[in-house]
Short mmCIF file of C-alpha atoms in Angstrom, two decimals:
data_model
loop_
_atom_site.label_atom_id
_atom_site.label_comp_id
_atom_site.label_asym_id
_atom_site.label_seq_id
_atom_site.Cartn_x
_atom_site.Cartn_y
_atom_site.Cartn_z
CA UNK X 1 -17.94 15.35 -9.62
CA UNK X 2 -14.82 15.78 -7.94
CA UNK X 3 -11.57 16.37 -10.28
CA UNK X 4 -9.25 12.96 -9.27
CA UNK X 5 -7.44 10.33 -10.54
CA UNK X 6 -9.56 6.55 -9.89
CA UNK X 7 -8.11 4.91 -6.90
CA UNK X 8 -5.22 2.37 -8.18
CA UNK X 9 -3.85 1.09 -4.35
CA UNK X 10 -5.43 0.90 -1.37
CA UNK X 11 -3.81 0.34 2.10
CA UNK X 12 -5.86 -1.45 4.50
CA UNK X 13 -5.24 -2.18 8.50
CA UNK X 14 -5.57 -5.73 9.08
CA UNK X 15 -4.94 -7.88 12.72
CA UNK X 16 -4.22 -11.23 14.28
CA UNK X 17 -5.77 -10.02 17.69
CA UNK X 18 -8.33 -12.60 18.86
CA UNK X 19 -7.55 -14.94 15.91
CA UNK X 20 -5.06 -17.16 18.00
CA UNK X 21 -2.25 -17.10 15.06
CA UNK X 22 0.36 -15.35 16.75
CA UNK X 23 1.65 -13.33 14.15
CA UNK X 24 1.81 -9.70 14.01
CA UNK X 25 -0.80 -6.85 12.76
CA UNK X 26 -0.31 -5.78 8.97
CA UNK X 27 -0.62 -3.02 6.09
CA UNK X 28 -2.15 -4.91 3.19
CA UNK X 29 -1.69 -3.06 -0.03
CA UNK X 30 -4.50 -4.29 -2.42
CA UNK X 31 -4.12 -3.68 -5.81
CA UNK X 32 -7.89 -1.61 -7.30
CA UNK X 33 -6.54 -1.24 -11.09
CA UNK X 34 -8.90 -3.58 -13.05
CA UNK X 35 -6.79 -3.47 -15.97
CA UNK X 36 -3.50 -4.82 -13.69
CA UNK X 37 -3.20 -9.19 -13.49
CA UNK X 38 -3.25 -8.48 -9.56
CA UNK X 39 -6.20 -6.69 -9.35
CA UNK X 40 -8.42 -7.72 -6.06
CA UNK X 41 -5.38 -9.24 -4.58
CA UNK X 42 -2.53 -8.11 -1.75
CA UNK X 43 0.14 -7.19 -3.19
CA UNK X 44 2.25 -6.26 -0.46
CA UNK X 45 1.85 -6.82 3.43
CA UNK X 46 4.30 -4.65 6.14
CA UNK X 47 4.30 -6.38 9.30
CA UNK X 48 4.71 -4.49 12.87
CA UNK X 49 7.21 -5.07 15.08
CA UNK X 50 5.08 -6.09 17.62
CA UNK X 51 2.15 -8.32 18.73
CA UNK X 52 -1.58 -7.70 19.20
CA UNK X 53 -1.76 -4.28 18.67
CA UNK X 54 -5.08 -3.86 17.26
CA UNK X 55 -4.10 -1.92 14.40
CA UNK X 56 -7.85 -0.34 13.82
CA UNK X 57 -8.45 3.23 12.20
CA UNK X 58 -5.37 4.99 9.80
CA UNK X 59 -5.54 8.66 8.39
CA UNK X 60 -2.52 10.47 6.95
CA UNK X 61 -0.36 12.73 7.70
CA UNK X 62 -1.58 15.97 5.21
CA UNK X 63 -5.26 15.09 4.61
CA UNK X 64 -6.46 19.03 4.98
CA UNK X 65 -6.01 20.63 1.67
CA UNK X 66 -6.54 24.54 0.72
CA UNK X 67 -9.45 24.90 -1.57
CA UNK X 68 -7.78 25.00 -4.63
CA UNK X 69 -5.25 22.34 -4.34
CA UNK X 70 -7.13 19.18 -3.75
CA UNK X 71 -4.16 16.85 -5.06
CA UNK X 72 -2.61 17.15 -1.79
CA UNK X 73 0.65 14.76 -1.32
CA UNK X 74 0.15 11.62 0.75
CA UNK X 75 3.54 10.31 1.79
CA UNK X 76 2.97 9.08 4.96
CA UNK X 77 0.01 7.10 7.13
CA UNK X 78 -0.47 7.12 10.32
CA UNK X 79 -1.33 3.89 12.10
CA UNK X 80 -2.67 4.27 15.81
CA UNK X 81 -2.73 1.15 17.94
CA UNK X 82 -6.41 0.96 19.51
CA UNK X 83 -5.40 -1.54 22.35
CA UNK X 84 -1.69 -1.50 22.67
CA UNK X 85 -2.03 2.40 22.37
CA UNK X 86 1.47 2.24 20.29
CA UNK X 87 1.67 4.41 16.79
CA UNK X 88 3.53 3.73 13.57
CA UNK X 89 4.46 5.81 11.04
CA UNK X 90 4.28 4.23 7.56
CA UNK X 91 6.58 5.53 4.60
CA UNK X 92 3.68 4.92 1.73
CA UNK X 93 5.80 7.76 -0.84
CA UNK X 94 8.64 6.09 -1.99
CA UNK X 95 7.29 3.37 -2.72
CA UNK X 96 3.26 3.47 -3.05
CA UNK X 97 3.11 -0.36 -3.60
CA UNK X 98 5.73 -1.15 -1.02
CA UNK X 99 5.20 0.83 2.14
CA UNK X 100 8.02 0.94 4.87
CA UNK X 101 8.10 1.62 8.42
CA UNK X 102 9.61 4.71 9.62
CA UNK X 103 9.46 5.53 13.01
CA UNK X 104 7.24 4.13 16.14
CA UNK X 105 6.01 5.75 19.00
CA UNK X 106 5.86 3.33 22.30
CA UNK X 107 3.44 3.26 24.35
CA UNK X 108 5.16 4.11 27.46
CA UNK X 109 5.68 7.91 25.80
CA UNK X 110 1.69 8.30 25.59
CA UNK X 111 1.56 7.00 28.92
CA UNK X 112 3.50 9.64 30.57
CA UNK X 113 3.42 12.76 28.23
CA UNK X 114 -0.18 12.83 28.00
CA UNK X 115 -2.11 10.08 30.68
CA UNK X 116 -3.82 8.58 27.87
CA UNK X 117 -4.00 5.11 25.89
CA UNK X 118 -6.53 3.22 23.41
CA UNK X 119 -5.70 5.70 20.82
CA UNK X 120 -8.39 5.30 17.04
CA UNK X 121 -8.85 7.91 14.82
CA UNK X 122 -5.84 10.41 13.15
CA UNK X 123 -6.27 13.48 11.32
CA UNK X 124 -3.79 15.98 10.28
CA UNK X 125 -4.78 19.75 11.05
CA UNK X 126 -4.93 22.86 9.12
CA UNK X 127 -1.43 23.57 10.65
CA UNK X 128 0.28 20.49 9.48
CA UNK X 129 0.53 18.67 12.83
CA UNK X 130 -1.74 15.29 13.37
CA UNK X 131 -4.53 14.70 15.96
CA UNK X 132 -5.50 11.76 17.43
CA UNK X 133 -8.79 11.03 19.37
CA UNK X 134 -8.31 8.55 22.21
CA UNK X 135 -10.75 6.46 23.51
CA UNK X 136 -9.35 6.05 27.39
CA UNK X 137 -6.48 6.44 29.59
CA UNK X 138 -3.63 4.35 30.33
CA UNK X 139 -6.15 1.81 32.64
CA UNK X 140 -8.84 1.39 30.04
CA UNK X 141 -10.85 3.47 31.93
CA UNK X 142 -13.53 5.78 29.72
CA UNK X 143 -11.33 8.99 28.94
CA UNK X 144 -12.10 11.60 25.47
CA UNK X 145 -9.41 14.21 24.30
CA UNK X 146 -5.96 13.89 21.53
CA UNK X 147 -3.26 13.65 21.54
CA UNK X 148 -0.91 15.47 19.31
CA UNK X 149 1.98 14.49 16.73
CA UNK X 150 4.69 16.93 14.73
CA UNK X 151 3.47 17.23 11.64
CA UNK X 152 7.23 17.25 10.05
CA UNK X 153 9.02 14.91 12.67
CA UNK X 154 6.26 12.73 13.93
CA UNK X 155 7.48 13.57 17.36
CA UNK X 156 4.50 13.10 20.25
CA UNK X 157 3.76 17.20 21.36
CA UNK X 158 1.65 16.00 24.14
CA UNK X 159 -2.41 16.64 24.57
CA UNK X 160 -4.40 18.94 22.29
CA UNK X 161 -6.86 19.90 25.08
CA UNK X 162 -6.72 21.46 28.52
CA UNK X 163 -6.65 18.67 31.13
CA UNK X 164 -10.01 20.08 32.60
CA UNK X 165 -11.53 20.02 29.32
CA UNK X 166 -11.37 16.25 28.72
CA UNK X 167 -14.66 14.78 28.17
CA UNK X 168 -15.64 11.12 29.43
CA UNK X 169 -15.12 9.27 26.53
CA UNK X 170 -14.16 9.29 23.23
CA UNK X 171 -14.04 7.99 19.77
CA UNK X 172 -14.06 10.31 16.39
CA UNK X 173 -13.43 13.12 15.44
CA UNK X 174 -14.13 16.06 12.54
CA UNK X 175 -13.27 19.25 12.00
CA UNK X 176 -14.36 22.85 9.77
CA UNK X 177 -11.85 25.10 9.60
CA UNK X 178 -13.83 28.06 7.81
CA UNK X 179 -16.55 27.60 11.09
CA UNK X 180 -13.45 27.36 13.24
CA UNK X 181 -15.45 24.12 15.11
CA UNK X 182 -14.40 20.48 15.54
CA UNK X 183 -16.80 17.64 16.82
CA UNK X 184 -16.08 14.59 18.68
CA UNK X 185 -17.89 11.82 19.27
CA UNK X 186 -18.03 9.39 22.71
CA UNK X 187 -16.92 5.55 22.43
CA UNK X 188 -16.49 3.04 25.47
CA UNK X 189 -15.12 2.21 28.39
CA UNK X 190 -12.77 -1.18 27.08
CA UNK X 191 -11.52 -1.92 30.35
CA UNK X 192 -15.20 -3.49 30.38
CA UNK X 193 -16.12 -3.44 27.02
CA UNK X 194 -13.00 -4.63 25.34
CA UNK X 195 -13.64 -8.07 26.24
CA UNK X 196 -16.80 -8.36 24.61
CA UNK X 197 -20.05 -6.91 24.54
CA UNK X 198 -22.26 -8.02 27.79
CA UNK X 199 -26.10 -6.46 28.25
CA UNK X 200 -25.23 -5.73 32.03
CA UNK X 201 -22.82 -3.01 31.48
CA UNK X 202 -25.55 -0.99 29.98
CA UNK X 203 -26.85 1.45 32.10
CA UNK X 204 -23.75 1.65 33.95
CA UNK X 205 -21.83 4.36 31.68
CA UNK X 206 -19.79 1.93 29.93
CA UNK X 207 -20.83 3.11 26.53
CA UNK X 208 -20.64 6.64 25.97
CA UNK X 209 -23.52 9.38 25.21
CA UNK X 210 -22.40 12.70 24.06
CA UNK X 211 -21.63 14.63 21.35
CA UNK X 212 -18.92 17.37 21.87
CA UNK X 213 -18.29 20.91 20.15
CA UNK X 214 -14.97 22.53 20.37
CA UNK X 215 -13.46 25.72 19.37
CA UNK X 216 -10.57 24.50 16.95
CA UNK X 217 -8.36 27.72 17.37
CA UNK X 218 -8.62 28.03 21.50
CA UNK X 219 -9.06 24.13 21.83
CA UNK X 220 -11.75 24.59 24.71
CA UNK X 221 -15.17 22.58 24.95
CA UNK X 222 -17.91 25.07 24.08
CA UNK X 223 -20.98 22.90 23.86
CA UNK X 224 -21.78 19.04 24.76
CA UNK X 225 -25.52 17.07 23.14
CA UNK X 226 -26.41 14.01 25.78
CA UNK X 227 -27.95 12.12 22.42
CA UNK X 228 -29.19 9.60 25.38
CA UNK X 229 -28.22 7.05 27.72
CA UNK X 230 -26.21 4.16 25.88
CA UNK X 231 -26.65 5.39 22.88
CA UNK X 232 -22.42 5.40 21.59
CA UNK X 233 -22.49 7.71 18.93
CA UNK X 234 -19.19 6.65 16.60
CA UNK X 235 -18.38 7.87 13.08
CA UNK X 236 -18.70 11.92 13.05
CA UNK X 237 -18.98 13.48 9.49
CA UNK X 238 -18.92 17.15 8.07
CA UNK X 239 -20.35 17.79 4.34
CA UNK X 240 -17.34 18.37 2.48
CA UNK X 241 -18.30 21.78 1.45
CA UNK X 242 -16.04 24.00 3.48
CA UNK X 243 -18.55 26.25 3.86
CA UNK X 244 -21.28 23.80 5.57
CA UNK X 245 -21.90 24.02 8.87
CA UNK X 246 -23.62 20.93 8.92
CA UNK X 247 -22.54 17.36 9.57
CA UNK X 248 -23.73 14.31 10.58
CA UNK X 249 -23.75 11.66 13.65
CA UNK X 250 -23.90 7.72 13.68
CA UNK X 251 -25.21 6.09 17.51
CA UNK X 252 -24.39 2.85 17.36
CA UNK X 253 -26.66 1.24 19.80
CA UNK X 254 -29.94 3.41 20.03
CA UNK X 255 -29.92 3.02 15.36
CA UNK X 256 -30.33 6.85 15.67
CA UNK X 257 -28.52 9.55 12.98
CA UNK X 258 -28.45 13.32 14.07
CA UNK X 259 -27.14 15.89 12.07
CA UNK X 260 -25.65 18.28 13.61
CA UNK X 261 -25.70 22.25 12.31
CA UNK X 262 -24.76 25.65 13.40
CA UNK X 263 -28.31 27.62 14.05
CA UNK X 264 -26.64 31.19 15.13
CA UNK X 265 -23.18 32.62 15.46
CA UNK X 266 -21.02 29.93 17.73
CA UNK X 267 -23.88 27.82 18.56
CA UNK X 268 -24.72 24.28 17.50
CA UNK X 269 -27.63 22.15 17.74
CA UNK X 270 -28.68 18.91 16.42
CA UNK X 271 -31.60 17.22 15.65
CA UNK X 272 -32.37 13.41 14.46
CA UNK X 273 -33.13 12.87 10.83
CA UNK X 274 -32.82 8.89 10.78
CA UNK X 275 -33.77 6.07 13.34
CA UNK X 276 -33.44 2.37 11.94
CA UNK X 277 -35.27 0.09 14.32
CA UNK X 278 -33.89 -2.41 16.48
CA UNK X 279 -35.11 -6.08 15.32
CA UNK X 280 -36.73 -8.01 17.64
CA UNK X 281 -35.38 -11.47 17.79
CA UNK X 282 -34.42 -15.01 19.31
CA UNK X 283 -31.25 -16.75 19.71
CA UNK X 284 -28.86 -13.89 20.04
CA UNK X 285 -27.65 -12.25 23.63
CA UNK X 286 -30.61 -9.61 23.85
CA UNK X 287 -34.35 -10.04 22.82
CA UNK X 288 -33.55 -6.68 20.91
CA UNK X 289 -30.80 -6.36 18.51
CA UNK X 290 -29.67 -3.12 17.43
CA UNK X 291 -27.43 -2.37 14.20
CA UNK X 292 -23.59 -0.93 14.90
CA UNK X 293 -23.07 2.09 12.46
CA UNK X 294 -20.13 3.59 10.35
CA UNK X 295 -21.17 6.63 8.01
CA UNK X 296 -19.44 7.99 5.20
CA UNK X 297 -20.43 11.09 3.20
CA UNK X 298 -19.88 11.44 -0.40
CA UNK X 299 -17.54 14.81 -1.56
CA UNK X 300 -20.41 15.76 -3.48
CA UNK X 301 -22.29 16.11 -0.55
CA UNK X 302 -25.07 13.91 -2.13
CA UNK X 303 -25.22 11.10 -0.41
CA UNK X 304 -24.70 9.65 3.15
CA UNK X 305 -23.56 5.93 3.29
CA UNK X 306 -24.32 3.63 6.14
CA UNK X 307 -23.16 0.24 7.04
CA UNK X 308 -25.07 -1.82 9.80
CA UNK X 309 -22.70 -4.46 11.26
CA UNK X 310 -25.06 -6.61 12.91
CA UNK X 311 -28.40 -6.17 10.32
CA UNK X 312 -25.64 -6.84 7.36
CA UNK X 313 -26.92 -3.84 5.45
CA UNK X 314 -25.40 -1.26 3.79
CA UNK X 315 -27.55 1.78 2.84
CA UNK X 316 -27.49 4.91 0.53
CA UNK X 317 -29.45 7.76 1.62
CA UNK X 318 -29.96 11.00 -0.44
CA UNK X 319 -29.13 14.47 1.45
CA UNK X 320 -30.94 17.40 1.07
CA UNK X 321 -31.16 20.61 2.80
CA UNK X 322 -35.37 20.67 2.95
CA UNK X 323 -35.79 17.88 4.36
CA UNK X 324 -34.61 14.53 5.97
CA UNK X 325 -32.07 12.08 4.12
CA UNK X 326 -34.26 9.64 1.61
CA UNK X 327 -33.55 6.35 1.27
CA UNK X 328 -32.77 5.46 -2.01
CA UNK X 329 -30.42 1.94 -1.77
CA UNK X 330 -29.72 -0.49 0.30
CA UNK X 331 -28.15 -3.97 0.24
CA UNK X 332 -27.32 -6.92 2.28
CA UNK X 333 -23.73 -8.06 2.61
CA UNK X 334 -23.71 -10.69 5.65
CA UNK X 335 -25.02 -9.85 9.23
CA UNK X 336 -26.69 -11.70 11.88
CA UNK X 337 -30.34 -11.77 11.07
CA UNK X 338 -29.81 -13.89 7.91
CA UNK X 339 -31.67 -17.05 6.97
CA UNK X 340 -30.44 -20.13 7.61
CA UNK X 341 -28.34 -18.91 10.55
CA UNK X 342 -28.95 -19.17 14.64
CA UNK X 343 -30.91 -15.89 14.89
CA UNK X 344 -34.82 -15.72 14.15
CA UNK X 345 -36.35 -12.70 13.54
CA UNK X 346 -39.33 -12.21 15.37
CA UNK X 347 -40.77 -9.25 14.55
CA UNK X 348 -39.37 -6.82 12.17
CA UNK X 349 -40.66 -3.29 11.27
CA UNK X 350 -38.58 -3.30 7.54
CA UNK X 351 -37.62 -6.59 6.24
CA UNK X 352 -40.67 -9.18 5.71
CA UNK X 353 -38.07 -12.02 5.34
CA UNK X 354 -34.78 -12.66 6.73
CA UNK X 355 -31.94 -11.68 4.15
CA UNK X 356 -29.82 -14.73 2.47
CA UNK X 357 -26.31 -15.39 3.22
CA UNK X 358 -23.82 -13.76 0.25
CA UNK X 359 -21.35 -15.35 -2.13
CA UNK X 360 -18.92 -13.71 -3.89
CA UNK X 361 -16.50 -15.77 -6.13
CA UNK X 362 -17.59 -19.24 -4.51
CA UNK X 363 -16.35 -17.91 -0.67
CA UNK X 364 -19.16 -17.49 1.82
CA UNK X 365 -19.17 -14.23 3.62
CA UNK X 366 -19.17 -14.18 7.21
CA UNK X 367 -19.66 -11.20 9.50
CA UNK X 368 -21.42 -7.26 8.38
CA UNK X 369 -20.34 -4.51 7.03
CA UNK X 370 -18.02 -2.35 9.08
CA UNK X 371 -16.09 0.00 7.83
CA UNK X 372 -16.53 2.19 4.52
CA UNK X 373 -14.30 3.84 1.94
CA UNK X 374 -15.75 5.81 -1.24
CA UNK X 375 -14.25 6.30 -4.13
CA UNK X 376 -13.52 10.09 -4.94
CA UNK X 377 -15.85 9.93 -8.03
CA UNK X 378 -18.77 8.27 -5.63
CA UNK X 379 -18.88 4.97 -7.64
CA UNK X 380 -17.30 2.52 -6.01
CA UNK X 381 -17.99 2.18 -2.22
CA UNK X 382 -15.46 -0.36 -0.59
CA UNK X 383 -16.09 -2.27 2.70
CA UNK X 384 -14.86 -4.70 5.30
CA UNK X 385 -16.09 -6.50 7.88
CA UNK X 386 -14.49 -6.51 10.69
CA UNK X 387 -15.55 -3.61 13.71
CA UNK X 388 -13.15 -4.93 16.78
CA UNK X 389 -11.60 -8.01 17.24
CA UNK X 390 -13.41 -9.19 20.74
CA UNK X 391 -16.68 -8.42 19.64
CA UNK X 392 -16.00 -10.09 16.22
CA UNK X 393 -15.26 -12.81 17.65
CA UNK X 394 -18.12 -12.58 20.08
CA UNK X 395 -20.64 -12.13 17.15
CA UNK X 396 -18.81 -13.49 14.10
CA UNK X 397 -16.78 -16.35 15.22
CA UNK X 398 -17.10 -17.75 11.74
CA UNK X 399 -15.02 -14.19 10.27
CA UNK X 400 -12.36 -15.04 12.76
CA UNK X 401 -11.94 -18.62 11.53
CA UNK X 402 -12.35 -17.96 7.79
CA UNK X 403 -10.98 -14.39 7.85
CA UNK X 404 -12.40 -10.91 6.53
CA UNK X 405 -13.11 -9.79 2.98
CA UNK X 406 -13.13 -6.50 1.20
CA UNK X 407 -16.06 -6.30 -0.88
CA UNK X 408 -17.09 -3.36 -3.74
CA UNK X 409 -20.28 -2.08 -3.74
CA UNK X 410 -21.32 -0.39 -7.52
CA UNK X 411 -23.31 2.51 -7.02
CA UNK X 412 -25.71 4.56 -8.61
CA UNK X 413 -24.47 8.07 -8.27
CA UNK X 414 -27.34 9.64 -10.67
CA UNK X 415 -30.92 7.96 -9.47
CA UNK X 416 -29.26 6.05 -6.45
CA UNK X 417 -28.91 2.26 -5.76
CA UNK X 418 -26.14 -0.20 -4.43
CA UNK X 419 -25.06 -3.64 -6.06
CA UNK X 420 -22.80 -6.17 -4.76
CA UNK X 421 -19.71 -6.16 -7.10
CA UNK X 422 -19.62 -10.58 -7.97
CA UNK X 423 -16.22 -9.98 -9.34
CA UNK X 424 -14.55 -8.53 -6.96
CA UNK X 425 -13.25 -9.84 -3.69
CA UNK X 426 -10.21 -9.72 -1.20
CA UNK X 427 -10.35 -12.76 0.66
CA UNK X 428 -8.10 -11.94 3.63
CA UNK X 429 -9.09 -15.67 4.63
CA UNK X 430 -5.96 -16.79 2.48
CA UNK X 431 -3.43 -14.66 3.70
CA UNK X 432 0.27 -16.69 4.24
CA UNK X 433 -0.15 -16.33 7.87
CA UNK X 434 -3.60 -17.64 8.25
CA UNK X 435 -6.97 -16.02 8.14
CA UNK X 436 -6.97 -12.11 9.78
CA UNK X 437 -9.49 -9.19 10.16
CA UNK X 438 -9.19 -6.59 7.86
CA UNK X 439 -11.04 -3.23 9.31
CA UNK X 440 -10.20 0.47 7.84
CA UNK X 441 -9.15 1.60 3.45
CA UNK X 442 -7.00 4.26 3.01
CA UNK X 443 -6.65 5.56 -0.77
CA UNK X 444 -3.16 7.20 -1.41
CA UNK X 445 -4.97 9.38 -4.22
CA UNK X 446 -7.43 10.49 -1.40
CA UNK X 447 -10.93 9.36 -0.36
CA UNK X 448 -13.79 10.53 1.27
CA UNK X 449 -12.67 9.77 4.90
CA UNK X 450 -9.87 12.02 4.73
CA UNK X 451 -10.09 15.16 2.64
CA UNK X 452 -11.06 17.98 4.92
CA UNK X 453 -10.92 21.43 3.01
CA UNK X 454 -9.50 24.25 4.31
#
């Protein structure tokens, strides 16, 4: 398993948006030692300067390592702003339990220097400087590319791409330096969607549908996969392997995973290795309701992680390269379809009975699983539950009242299987402020969301 330290901090992005406390968007630092009198709690919380930013996905500043140096330094995290399309730069290396904030980047700079705004996902490059996928421009119209920061002086460079080259939408983002490839995925238009999510903007190219290859060195679009009308593929993985040419694919609303792989020199393809079924129910805002992915791939390359957001499940599927990913865990952490609650399941092609609702420590969870962090030993798979503040507010309004959690999930690494942690919890429904929504987990030791091999 891979050689590193168990994670003792985590940082996670947490926001007000939506919650009507007007108070600002935080870093929480949680404490993970179990052997510390603080563990499961916030230790520390670094407030922005500002209001309703939508502090959403983080990534730091040196996350590609050389092969043989995977301890790379992680002094400072990046914090895009996915509605107020600001960007802070957090000081985590001083003092690791006790991040500062360094510098800020307004909005009006993206505005200008690069026509674009709505800004989610950061990576740092092979070359030291940090990308960041946007999902639109300035209007909150649908518009895919990055942006670019100085890796040394956090300075904004200006776009990655050609202007030409921009494609419609975006969202994520991954990249293989040894293949010389990276691999965005499409998001949505939130001039539309960002205030909620209505059935009559499908079919209408709110919600994007393609998958996009680049050349990493020239920065040019080389090949684009239409995975299908409305289907907003999301969370884009490699395997960790440097040498894989192979990755993975999450579609949010058609419950379809491709992988993606190279089949001959400079060509991709991609085929579709898992479809979960959309439930058919009553009581919710279509007679069909489909499931809202994040993915997360272990550095082992064993085993793919999904969470569903709207089922409530989480599940562990095996990887091989004969054949399609197995199913080998899966458990239920909240969601809409559970019993007891306003939705009925109708029919239902997996479950024979609606799930219960969960309880960890005497609090109620509210909401699904959104967004997942593993553990660099593949043990301990963290999650949260909050995807975006309008639509958890839409779907969840009891998570915006009683706040997120952070929940562990113990898992099998050797035969495969997920349990629900009962001791530990992060009730972000206590925090001094009021109750917030705590979305994406950052370890400062490294995770499996940010370590990209050179």
């Amino acid at each position: 398993m891979y050689p590193a330290p168990r994670e003792e901090v985590a940082y996670v992005t947490c926001t007000y948006r939506e919650t009507c406390i007007d108070q600002p968007d935080y870093l929480a630092t949680v404490d993970l030692n179990p052997r510390s009198p603080h563990y499961g709690q916030v230790i520390h919380r670094l407030p922005m300067p500002n209001l309703k930013d939508e502090l959403h996905s983080s990534g730091w500043s040196a996350g590609c390592t050389c092969f043989d140096n995977v301890n790379t330094q992680r002094t400072k995290l990046i914090l895009p702003s996915l509605i107020s399309s600001r960007i802070y730069v957090v000081d985590v290396g001083s003092q690791c339990r006790a991040p500062r904030l360094c510098k800020t980047i307004e909005p009006v700079e993206v505005f200008w220097k690069c026509n674009k705004g709505y800004l989610n996902v950061p990576r740092s490059l092979p070359n030291g400087d940090i990308l960041i996928a946007n999902v639109g421009d300035p209007s909150g119209n649908s518009k895919g590319g990055f942006i670019v920061l100085d890796g040394q002086t956090f300075e904004l460079k200006g776009n990655w791409e050609n202007e030409c080259e921009a494609p419609p939408s975006g969202y994520d983002f991954w990249y293989q330096p040894r293949h010389n490839v990276l691999i965005s995925s499409a998001g949505m238009a939130l001039k539309r969607a960002g205030w909620g999510f209505n059935p009559d903007d499908l079919k209408k190219g709110v919600y994007g549908r393609r998958l996009n290859v680049w050349n990493l060195s020239c920065r040019t679009l080389t090949q684009c996969f239409d995975l299908g009308e409305d289907s907003l593929p999301l969370s884009v993985k490699f395997l960790h392997n440097p040498d894989a040419a192979e990755g993975y694919v999450s579609c949010a609303l058609s419950g379809i995973i491709y992988r993606f792989y190279k089949c001959e020199r400079d060509n991709w393809a991609v085929e579709e290795v898992i479809r979960i079924p959309a439930k058919e129910v009553a009581g919710w805002i279509m007679p069909k309701m489909p499931g809202l992915f994040d993915l997360v791939i272990s550095l082992d390359d064993k085993y793919l992680y999904l969470s569903n957001w709207l089922h409530g499940d989480i599940r562990q599927y095996e990887l091989s390269r004969n054949c399609k990913p197995r199913l080998v865990g899966q458990v239920f952490v909240g969601g809409s379809i559970l019993r007891g609650g306003p939705v009925t399941v109708c029919r239902d092609e997996e479950l024979k009975c609606q799930p219960e609702p969960l309880v960890v420590k005497c609090k109620r969870v509210y909401g699904g699983p959104s967004r997942l962090q593993l553990s660099l030993d593949g043990k301990r798979l963290y999650v949260t539950n909050s995807f975006y503040s309008t639509w958890d507010k839409q779907f969840y309004p009891n998570l915006v009242k009683e706040g997120s959690v952070m929940l562990q999930i113990d898992v099998d690494t050797e035969k495969g299987g997920l349990t629900v942690n009962k001791n530990f919890l992060v009730d972000f429904g206590k925090e001094p402020c009021g109750p917030c929504l705590a979305h994406d987990i950052h370890f400062p030791s490294g995770d499996s969301t940010s370590n990209i091999v050179a």
